PDB file of C-alpha atoms in Angstrom:
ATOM      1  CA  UNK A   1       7.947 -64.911 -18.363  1.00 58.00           C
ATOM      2  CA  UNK A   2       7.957 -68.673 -18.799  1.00 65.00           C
ATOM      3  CA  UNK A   3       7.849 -70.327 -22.344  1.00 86.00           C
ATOM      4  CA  UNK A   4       4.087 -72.479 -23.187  1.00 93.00           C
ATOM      5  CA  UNK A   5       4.740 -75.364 -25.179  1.00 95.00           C
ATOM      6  CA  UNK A   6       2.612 -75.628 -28.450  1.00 95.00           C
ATOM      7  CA  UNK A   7       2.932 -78.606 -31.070  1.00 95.00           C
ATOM      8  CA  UNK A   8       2.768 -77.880 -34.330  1.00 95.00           C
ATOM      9  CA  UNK A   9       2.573 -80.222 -37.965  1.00 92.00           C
ATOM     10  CA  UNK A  10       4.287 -79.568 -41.242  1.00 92.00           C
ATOM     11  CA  UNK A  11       1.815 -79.157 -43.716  1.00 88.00           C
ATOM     12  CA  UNK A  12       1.530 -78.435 -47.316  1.00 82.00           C
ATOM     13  CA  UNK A  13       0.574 -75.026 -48.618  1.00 75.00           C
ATOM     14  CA  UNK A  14      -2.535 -75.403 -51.069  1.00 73.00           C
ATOM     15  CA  UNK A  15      -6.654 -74.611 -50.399  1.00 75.00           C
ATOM     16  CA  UNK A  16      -7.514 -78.470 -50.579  1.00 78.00           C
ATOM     17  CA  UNK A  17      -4.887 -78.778 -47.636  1.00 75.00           C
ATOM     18  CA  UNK A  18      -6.034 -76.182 -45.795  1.00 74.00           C
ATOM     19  CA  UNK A  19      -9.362 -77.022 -45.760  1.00 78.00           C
ATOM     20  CA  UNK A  20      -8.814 -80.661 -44.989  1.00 82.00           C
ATOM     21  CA  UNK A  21      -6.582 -79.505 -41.866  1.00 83.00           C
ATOM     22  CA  UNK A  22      -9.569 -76.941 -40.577  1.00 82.00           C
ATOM     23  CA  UNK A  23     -11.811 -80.310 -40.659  1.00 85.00           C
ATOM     24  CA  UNK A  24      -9.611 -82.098 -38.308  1.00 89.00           C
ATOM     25  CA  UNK A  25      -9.789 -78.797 -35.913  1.00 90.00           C
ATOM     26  CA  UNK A  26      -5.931 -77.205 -36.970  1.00 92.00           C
ATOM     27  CA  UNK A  27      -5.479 -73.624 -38.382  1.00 92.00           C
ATOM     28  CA  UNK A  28      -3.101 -72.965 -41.151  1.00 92.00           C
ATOM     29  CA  UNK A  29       0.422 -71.058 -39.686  1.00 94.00           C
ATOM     30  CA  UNK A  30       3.633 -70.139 -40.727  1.00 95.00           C
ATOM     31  CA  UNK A  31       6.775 -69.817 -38.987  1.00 96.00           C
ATOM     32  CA  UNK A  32       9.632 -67.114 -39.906  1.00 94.00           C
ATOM     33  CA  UNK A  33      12.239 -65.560 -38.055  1.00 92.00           C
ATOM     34  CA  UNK A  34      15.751 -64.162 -38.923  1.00 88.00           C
ATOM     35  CA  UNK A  35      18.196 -66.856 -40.957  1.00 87.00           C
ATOM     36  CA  UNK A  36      15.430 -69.438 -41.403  1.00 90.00           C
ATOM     37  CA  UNK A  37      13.442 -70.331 -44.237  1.00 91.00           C
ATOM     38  CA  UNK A  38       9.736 -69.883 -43.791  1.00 93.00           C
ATOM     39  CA  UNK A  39       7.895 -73.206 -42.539  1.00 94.00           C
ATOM     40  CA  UNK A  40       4.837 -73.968 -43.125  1.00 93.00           C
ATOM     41  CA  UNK A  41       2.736 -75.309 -40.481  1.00 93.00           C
ATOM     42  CA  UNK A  42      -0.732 -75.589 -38.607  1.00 94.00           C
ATOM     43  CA  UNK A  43      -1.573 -75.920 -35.294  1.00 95.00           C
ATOM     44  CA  UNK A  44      -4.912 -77.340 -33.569  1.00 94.00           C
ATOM     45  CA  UNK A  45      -7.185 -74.363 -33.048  1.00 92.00           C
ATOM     46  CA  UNK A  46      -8.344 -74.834 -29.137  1.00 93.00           C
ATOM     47  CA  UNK A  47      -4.995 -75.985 -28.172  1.00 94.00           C
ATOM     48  CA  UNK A  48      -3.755 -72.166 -29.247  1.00 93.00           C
ATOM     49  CA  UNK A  49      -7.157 -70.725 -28.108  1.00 91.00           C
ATOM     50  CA  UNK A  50      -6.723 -71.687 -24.314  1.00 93.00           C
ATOM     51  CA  UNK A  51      -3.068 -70.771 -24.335  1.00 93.00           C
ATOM     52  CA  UNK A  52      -4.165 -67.132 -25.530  1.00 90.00           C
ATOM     53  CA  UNK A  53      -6.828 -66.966 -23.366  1.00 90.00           C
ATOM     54  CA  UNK A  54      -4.548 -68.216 -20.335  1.00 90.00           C
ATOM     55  CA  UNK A  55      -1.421 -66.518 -20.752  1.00 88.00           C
ATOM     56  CA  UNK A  56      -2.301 -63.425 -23.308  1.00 86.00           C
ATOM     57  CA  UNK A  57      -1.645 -63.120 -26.903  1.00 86.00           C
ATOM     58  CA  UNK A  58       2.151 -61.934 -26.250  1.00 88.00           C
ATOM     59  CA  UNK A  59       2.811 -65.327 -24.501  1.00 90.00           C
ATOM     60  CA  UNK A  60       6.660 -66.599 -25.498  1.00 92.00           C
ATOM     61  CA  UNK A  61       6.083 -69.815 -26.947  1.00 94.00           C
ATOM     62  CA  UNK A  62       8.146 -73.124 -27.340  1.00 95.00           C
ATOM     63  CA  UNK A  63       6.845 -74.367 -30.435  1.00 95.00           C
ATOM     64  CA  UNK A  64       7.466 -78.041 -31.376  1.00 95.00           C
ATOM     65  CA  UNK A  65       8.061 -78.824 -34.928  1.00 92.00           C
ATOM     66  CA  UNK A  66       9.057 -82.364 -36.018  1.00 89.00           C
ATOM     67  CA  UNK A  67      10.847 -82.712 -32.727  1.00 89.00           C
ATOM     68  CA  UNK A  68      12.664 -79.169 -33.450  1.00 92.00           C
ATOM     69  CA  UNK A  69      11.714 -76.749 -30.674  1.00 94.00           C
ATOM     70  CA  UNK A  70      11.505 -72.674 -31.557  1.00 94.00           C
ATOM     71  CA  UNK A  71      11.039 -69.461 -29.239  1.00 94.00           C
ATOM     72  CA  UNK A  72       8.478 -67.341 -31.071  1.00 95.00           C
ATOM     73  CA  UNK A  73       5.942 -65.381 -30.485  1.00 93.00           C
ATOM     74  CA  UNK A  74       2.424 -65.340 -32.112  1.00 92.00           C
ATOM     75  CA  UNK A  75       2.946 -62.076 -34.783  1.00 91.00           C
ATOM     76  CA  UNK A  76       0.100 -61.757 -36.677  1.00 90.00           C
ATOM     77  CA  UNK A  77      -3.446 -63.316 -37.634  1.00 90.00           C
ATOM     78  CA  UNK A  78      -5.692 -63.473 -40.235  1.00 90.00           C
ATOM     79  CA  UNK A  79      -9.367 -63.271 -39.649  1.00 88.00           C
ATOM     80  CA  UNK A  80     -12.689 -63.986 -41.850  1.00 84.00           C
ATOM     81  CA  UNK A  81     -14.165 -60.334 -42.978  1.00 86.00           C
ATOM     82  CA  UNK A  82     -17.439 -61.362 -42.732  1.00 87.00           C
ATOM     83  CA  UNK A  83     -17.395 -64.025 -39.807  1.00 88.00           C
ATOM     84  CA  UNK A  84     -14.450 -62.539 -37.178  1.00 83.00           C
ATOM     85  CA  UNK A  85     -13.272 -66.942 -37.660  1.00 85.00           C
ATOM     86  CA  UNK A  86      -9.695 -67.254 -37.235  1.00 86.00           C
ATOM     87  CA  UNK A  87      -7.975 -68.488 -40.326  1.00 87.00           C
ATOM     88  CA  UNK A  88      -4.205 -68.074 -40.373  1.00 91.00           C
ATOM     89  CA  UNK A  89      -1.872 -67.199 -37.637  1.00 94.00           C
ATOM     90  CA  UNK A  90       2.133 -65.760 -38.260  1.00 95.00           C
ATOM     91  CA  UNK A  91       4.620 -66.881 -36.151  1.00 96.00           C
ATOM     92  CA  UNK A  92       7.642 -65.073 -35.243  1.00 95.00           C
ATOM     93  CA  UNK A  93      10.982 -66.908 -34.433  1.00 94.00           C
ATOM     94  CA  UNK A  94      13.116 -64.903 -31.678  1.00 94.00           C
ATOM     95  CA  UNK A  95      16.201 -64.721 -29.765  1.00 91.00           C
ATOM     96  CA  UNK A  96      16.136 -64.026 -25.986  1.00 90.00           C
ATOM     97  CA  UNK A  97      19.213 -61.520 -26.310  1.00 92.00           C
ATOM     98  CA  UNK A  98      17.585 -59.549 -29.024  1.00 92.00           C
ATOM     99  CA  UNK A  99      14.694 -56.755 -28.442  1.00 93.00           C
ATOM    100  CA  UNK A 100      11.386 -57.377 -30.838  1.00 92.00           C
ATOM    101  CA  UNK A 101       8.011 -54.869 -31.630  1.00 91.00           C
ATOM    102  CA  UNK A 102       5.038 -56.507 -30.675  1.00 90.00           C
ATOM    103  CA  UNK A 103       1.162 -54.598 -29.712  1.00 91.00           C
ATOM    104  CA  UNK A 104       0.624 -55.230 -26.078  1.00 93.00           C
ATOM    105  CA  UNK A 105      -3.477 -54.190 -25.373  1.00 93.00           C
ATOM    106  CA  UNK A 106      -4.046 -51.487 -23.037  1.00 95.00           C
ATOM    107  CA  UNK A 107      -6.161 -51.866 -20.054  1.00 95.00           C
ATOM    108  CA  UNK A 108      -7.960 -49.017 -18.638  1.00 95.00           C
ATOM    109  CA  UNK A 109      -9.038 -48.385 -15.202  1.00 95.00           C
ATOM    110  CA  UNK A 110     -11.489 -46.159 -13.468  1.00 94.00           C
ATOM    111  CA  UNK A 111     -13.915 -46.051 -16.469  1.00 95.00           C
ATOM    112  CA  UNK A 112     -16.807 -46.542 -13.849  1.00 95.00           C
ATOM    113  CA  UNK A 113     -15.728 -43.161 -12.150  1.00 95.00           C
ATOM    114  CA  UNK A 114     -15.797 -41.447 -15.742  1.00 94.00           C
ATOM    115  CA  UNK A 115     -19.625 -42.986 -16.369  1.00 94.00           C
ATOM    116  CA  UNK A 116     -20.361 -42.171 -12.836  1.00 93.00           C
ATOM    117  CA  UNK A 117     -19.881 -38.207 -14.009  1.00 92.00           C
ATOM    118  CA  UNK A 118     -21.565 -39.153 -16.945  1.00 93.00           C
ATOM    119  CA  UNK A 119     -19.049 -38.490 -19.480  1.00 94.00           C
ATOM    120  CA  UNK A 120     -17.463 -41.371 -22.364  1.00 94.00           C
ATOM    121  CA  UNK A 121     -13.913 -42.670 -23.178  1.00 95.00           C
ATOM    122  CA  UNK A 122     -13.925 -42.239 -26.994  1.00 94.00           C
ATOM    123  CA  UNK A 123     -11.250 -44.595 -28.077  1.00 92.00           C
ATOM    124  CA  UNK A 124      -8.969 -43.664 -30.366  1.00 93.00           C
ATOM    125  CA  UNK A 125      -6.475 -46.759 -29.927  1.00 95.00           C
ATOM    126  CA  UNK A 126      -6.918 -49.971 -28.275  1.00 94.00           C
ATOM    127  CA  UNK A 127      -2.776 -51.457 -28.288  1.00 94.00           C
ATOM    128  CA  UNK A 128       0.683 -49.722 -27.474  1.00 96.00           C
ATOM    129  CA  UNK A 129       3.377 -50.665 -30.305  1.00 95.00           C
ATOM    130  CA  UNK A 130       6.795 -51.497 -27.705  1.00 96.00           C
ATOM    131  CA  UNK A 131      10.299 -52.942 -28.264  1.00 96.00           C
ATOM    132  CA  UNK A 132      11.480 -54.914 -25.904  1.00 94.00           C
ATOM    133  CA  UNK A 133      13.202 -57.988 -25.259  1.00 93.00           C
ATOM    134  CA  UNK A 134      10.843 -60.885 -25.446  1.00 91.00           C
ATOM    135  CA  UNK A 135      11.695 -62.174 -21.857  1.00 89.00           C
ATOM    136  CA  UNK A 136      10.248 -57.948 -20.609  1.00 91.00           C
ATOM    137  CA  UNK A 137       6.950 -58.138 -23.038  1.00 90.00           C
ATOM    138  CA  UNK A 138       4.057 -57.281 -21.190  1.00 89.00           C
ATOM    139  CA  UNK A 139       0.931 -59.280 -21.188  1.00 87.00           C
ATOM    140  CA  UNK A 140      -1.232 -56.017 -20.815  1.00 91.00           C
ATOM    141  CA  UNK A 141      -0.367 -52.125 -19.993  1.00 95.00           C
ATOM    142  CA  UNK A 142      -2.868 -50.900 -17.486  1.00 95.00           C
ATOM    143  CA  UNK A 143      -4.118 -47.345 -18.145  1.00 95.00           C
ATOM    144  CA  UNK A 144      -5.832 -45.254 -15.064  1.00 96.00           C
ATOM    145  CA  UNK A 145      -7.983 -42.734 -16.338  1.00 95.00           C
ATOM    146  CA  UNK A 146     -10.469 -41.987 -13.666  1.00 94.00           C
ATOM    147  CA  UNK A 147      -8.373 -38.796 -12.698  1.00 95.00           C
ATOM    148  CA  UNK A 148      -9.923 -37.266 -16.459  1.00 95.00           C
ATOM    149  CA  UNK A 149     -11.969 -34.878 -17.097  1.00 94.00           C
ATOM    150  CA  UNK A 150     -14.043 -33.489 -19.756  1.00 94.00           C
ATOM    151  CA  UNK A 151     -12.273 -32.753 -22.803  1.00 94.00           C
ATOM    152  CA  UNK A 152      -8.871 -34.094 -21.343  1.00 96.00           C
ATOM    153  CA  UNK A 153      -6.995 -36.521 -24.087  1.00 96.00           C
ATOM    154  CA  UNK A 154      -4.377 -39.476 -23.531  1.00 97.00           C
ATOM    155  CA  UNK A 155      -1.492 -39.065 -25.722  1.00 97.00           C
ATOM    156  CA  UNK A 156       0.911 -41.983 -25.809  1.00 97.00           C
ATOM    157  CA  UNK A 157       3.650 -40.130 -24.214  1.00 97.00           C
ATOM    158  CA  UNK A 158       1.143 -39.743 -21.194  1.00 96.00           C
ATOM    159  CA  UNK A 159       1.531 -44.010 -20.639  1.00 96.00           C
ATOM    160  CA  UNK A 160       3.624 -45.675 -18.333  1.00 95.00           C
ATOM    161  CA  UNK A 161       5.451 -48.433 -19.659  1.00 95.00           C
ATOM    162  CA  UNK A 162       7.338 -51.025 -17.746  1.00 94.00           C
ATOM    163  CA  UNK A 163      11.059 -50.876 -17.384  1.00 94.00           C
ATOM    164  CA  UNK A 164      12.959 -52.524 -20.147  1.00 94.00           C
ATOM    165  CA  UNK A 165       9.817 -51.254 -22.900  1.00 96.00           C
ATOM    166  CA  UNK A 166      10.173 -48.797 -24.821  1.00 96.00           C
ATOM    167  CA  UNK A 167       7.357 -46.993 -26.891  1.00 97.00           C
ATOM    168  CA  UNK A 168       7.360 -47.175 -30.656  1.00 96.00           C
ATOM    169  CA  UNK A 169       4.199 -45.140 -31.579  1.00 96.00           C
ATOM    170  CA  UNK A 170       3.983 -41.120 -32.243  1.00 96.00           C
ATOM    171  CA  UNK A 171       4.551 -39.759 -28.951  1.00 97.00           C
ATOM    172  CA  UNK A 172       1.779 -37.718 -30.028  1.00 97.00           C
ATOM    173  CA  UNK A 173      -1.172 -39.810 -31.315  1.00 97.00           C
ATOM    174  CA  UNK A 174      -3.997 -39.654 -29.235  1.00 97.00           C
ATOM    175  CA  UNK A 175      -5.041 -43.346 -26.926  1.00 97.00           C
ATOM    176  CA  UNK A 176      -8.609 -41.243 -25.550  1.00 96.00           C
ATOM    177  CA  UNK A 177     -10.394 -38.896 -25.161  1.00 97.00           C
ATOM    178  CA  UNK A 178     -13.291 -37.612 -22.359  1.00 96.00           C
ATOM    179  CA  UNK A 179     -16.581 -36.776 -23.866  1.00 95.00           C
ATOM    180  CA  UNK A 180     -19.897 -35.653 -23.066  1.00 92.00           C
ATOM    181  CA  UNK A 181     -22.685 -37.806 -24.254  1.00 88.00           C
ATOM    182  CA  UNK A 182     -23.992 -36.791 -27.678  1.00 78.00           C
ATOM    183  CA  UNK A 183     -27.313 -33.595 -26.572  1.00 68.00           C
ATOM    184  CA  UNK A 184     -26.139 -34.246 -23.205  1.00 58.00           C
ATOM    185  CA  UNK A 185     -25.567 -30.816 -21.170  1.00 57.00           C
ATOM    186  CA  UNK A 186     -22.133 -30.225 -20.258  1.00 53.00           C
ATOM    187  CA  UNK A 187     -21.442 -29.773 -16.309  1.00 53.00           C
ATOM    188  CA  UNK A 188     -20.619 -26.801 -15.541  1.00 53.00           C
ATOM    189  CA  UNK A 189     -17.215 -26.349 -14.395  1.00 49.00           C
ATOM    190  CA  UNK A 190     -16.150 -24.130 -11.193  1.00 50.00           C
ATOM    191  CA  UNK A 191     -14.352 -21.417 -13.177  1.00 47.00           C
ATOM    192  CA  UNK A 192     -17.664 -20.866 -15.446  1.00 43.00           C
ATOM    193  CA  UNK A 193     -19.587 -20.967 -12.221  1.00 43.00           C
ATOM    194  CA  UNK A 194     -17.034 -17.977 -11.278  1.00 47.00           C
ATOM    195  CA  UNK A 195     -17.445 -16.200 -14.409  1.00 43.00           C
ATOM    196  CA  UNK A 196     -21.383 -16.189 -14.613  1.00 45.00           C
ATOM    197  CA  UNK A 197     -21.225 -14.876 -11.094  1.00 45.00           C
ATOM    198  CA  UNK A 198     -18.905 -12.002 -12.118  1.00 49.00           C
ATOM    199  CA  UNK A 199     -21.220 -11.373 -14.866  1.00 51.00           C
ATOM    200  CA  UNK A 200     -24.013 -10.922 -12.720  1.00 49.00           C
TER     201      UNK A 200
END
């Protein structure tokens, strides 16, 4: 996975600071990692939102600060209750030789065949907690799910990860499940078509 530069400015922690540095289109940041001293920083707001949008949020990052260049990966953010605005993002300083936990999004395939039988994926979880090194961080984990059926469940020990991740989460905890439609009629399956026809 190749490094994306991002420049980033000192700034001082305070509201009035903040606010003044949101005007001029930067989001407040901080930067931590193991052995440093937090910095405090921000970052210009689109600059970040097209690297996201181009690369994924687990992108390994080269972040420039006063000429001082970091590895680190985008760890956390901070959003508006009320709005969804972005207004604080955590970064994390890393090593290359040392594994880190990060949520990678999941992205399932072959919903269309489930909606085609007209059942629902009821969600349950959205992101896979891994550990890898940051170099083997996936941007996405694809999920295939059109071989469900009805009342079938995706555990997280039922998800593929690549080689060199390893899962953090319950093995147990449930990603999905298959659903009818709420006062939808449930098809019938070929073993109750069997057992009406003993019946009879």
């Amino acid at each position: 996975m190749q490094n994306v530069e991002l420049e980033a400015v000192l700034r001082v922690p305070g509201k009035n600071a903040a606010r003044k540095l949101k005007e001029k289109g930067y989001i407040p940041a901080i930067l931590y990692g193991k052995g440093m001293e937090s910095i405090p920083l921000a970052v210009e707001t689109g600059k970040l939102r097209t690297i996201v949008q181009k690369h994924g949020r687990n992108v390994l990052l080269n972040l420039v600060v006063n000429g001082a260049t970091h590895q680190a990966i985008l760890k956390d953010e901070q959003r508006d209750e009320l709005t969804g605005k972005l207004i604080h993002i955590d970064f994390q300083r890393v090593s290359m030789n040392e594994k880190i936990e990060a949520a990678v999004p999941l992205k399932l395939e072959g919903v269309g065949v489930i909606e085609s039988k007209g059942l629902l994926v009821q969600h349950q979880k959205w992101e896979l907690n891994v550990e890898s090194l940051p170099t083997s961080l996936p941007d996405e984990i694809v999920v295939d799910v059109s071989n469900l059926k009805i009342g079938d469940t995706l555990l997280v020990k039922d998800v593929n990860v690549p080689e060199g991740v390893e899962k953090v989460d319950d093995p147990d905890e449930v990603i999905l499940t298959i659903v009818a439609p709420k006062n939808a009629d449930v098809p019938e399956t070929d073993e109750s078509v069997e057992t009406s026809s003993e019946n009879g």
